[in-house]
mmCIF file of C-alpha atoms in Angstrom:
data_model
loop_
_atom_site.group_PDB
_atom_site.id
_atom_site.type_symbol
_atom_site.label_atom_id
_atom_site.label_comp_id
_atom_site.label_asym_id
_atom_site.label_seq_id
_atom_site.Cartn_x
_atom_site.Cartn_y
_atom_site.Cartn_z
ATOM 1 C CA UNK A 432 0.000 0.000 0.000
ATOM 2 C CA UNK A 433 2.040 3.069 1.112
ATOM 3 C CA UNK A 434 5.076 1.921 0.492
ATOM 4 C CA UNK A 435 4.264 1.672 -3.210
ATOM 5 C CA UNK A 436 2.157 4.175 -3.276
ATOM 6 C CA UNK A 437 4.170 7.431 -1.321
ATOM 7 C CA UNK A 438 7.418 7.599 -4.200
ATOM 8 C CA UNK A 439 4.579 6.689 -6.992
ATOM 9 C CA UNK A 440 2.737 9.135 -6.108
ATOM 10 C CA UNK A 441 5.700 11.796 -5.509
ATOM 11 C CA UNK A 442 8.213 10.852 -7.563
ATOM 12 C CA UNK A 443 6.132 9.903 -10.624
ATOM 13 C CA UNK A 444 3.193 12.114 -10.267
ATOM 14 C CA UNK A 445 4.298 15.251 -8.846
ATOM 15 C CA UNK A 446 1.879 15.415 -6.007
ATOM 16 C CA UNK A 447 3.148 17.080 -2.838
ATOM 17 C CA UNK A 448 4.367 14.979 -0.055
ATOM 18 C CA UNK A 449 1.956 15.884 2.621
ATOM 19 C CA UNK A 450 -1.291 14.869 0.440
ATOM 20 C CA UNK A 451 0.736 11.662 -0.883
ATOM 21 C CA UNK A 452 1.315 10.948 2.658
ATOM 22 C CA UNK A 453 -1.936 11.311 4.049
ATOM 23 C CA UNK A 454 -3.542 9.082 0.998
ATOM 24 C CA UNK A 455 -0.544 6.553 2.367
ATOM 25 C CA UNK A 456 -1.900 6.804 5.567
ATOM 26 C CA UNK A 457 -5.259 5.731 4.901
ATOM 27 C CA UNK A 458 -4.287 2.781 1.898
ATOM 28 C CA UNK A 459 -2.224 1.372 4.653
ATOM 29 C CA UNK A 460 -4.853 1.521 7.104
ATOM 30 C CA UNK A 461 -6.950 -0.371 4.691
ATOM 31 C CA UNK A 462 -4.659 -2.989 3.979
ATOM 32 C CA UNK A 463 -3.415 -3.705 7.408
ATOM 33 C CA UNK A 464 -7.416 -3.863 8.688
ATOM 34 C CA UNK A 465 -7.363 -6.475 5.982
ATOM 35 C CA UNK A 466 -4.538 -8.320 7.035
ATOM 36 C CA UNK A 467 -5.096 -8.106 10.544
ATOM 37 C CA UNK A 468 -8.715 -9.750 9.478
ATOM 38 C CA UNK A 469 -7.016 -12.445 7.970
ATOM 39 C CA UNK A 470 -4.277 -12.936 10.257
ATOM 40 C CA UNK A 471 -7.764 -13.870 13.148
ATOM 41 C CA UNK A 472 -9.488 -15.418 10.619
ATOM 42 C CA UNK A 473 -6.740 -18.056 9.701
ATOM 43 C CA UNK A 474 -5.867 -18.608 13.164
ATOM 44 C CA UNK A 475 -2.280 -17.703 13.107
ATOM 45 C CA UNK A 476 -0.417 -17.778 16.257
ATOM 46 C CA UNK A 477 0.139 -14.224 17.524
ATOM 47 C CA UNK A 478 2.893 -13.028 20.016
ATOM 48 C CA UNK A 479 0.388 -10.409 21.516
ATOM 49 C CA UNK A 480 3.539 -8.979 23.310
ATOM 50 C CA UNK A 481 5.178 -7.649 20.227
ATOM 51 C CA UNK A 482 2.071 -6.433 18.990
ATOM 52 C CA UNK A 483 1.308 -4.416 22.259
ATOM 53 C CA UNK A 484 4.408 -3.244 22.541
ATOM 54 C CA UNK A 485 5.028 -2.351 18.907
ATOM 55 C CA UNK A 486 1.304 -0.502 18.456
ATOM 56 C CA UNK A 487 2.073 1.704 21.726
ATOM 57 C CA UNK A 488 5.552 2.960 20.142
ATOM 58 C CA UNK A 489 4.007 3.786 16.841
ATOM 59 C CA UNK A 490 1.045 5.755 18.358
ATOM 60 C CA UNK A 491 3.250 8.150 19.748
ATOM 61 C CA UNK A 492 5.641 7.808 17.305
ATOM 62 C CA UNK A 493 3.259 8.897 14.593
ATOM 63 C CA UNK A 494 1.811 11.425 16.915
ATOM 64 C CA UNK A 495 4.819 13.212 17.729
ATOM 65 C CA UNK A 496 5.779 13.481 14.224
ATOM 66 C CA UNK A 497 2.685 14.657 12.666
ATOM 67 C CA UNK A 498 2.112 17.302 15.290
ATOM 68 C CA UNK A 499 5.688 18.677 15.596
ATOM 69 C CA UNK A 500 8.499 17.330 13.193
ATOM 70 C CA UNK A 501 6.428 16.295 9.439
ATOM 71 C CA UNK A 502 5.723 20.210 8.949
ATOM 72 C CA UNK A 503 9.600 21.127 9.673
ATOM 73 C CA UNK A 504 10.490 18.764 7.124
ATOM 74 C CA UNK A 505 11.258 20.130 3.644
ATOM 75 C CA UNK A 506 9.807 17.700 0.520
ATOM 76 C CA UNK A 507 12.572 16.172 -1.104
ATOM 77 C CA UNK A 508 14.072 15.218 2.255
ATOM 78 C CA UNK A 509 11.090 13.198 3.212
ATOM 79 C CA UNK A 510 10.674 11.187 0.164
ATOM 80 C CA UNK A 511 14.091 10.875 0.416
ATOM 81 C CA UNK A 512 13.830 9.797 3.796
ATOM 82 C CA UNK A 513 10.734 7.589 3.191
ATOM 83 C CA UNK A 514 12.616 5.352 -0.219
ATOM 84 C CA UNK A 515 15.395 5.030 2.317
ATOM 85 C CA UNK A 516 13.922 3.491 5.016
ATOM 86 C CA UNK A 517 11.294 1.415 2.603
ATOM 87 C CA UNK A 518 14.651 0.207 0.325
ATOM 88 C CA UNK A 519 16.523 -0.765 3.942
ATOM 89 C CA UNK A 520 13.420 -2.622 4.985
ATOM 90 C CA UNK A 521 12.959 -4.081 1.832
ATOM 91 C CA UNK A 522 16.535 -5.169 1.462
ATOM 92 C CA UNK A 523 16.417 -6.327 5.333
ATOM 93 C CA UNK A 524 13.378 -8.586 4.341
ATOM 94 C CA UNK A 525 14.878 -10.257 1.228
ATOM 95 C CA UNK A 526 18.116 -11.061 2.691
ATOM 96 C CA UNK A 527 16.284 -12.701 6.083
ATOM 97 C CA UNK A 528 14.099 -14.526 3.442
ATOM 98 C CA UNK A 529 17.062 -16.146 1.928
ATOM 99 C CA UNK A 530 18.147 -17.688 4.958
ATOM 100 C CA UNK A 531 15.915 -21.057 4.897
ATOM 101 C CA UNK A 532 17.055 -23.123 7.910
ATOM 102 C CA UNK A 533 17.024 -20.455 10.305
ATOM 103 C CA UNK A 534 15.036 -20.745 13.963
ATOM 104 C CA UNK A 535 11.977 -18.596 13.843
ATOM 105 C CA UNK A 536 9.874 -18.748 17.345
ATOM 106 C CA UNK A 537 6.421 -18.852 18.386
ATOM 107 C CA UNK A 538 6.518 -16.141 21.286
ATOM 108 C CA UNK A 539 9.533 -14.055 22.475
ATOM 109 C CA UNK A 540 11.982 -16.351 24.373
ATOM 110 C CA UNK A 541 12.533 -16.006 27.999
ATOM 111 C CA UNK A 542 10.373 -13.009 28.260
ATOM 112 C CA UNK A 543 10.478 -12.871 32.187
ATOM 113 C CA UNK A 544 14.301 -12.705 32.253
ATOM 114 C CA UNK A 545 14.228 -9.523 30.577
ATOM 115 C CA UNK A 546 13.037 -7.764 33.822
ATOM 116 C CA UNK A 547 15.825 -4.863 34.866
ATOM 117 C CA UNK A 548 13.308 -3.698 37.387
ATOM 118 C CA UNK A 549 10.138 -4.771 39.246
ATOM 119 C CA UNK A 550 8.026 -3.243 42.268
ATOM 120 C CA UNK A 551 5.827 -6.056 43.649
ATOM 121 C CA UNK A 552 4.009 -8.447 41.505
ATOM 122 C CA UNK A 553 2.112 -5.642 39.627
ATOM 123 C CA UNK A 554 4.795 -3.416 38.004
ATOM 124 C CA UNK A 555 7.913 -4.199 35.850
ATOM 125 C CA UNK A 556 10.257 -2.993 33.495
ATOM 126 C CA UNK A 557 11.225 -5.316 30.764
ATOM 127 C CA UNK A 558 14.429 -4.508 28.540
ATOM 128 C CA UNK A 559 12.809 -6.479 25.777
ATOM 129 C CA UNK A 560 9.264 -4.444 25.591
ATOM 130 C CA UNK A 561 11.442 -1.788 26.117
ATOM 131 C CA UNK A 562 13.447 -2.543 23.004
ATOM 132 C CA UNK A 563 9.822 -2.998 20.956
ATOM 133 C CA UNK A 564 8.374 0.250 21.915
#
């Protein structure tokens, strides 16, 4: 969705980043609803820790950078930014894919022994959730 659709949309078409990125916003909205729909509907296991973890991190993340950094941002250096970080990804994903044999796990191994600092049995901090926020 917006990873196609962003430099498409910039680079080929000329419209201005912000639009392009709000119409990437909402395509990739769409297609992760659908994915997440499938993901439930074929029962695959979930490690509901990443996705906790991972969802709280990119609220703010997208928060913080809509209110007070995307506007300070000049064009070229976001699409710029944005093929850069999609092409790492990209690359990252292709080269992990090529490795066949390699261990992949169900949930996040030895979760508990990531604790660095707990008050009672209600309150922790975990290095690992830490790392996934």
């Amino acid at each position: 969705g917006a990873s196609v659709a962003f430099p498409v949309m910039t680079l080929g078409f000329g419209i201005k980043p912000s639009v392009a990125r709000d119409f990437s916003f909402m395509i990739q909205s769409v297609g992760m609803t659908a994915a997440a729909f499938s993901i439930l509907f074929m029962r695959v296991k979930i490690e509901y820790k990443s996705i906790i973890y991972c969802s709280i991190g990119g609220l703010f993340g997208i928060i913080i950078c809509l209110q007070y950094i995307s506007h300070h941002l000049p064009p070229p250096f976001s699409k710029m930014y944005f093929v850069s970080i999609w092409f790492s990804f990209a690359f990252s994903l292709f080269w992990l894919n090529r490795t066949h044999d390699r261990k992949v796990y169900d949930i996040i191994p030895k979760w508990n022994d990531g604790v660095i600092f707990r008050i009672g049995d209600k309150f922790a901090i975990n290095w690992k959730a830490l790392v996934l926020l």
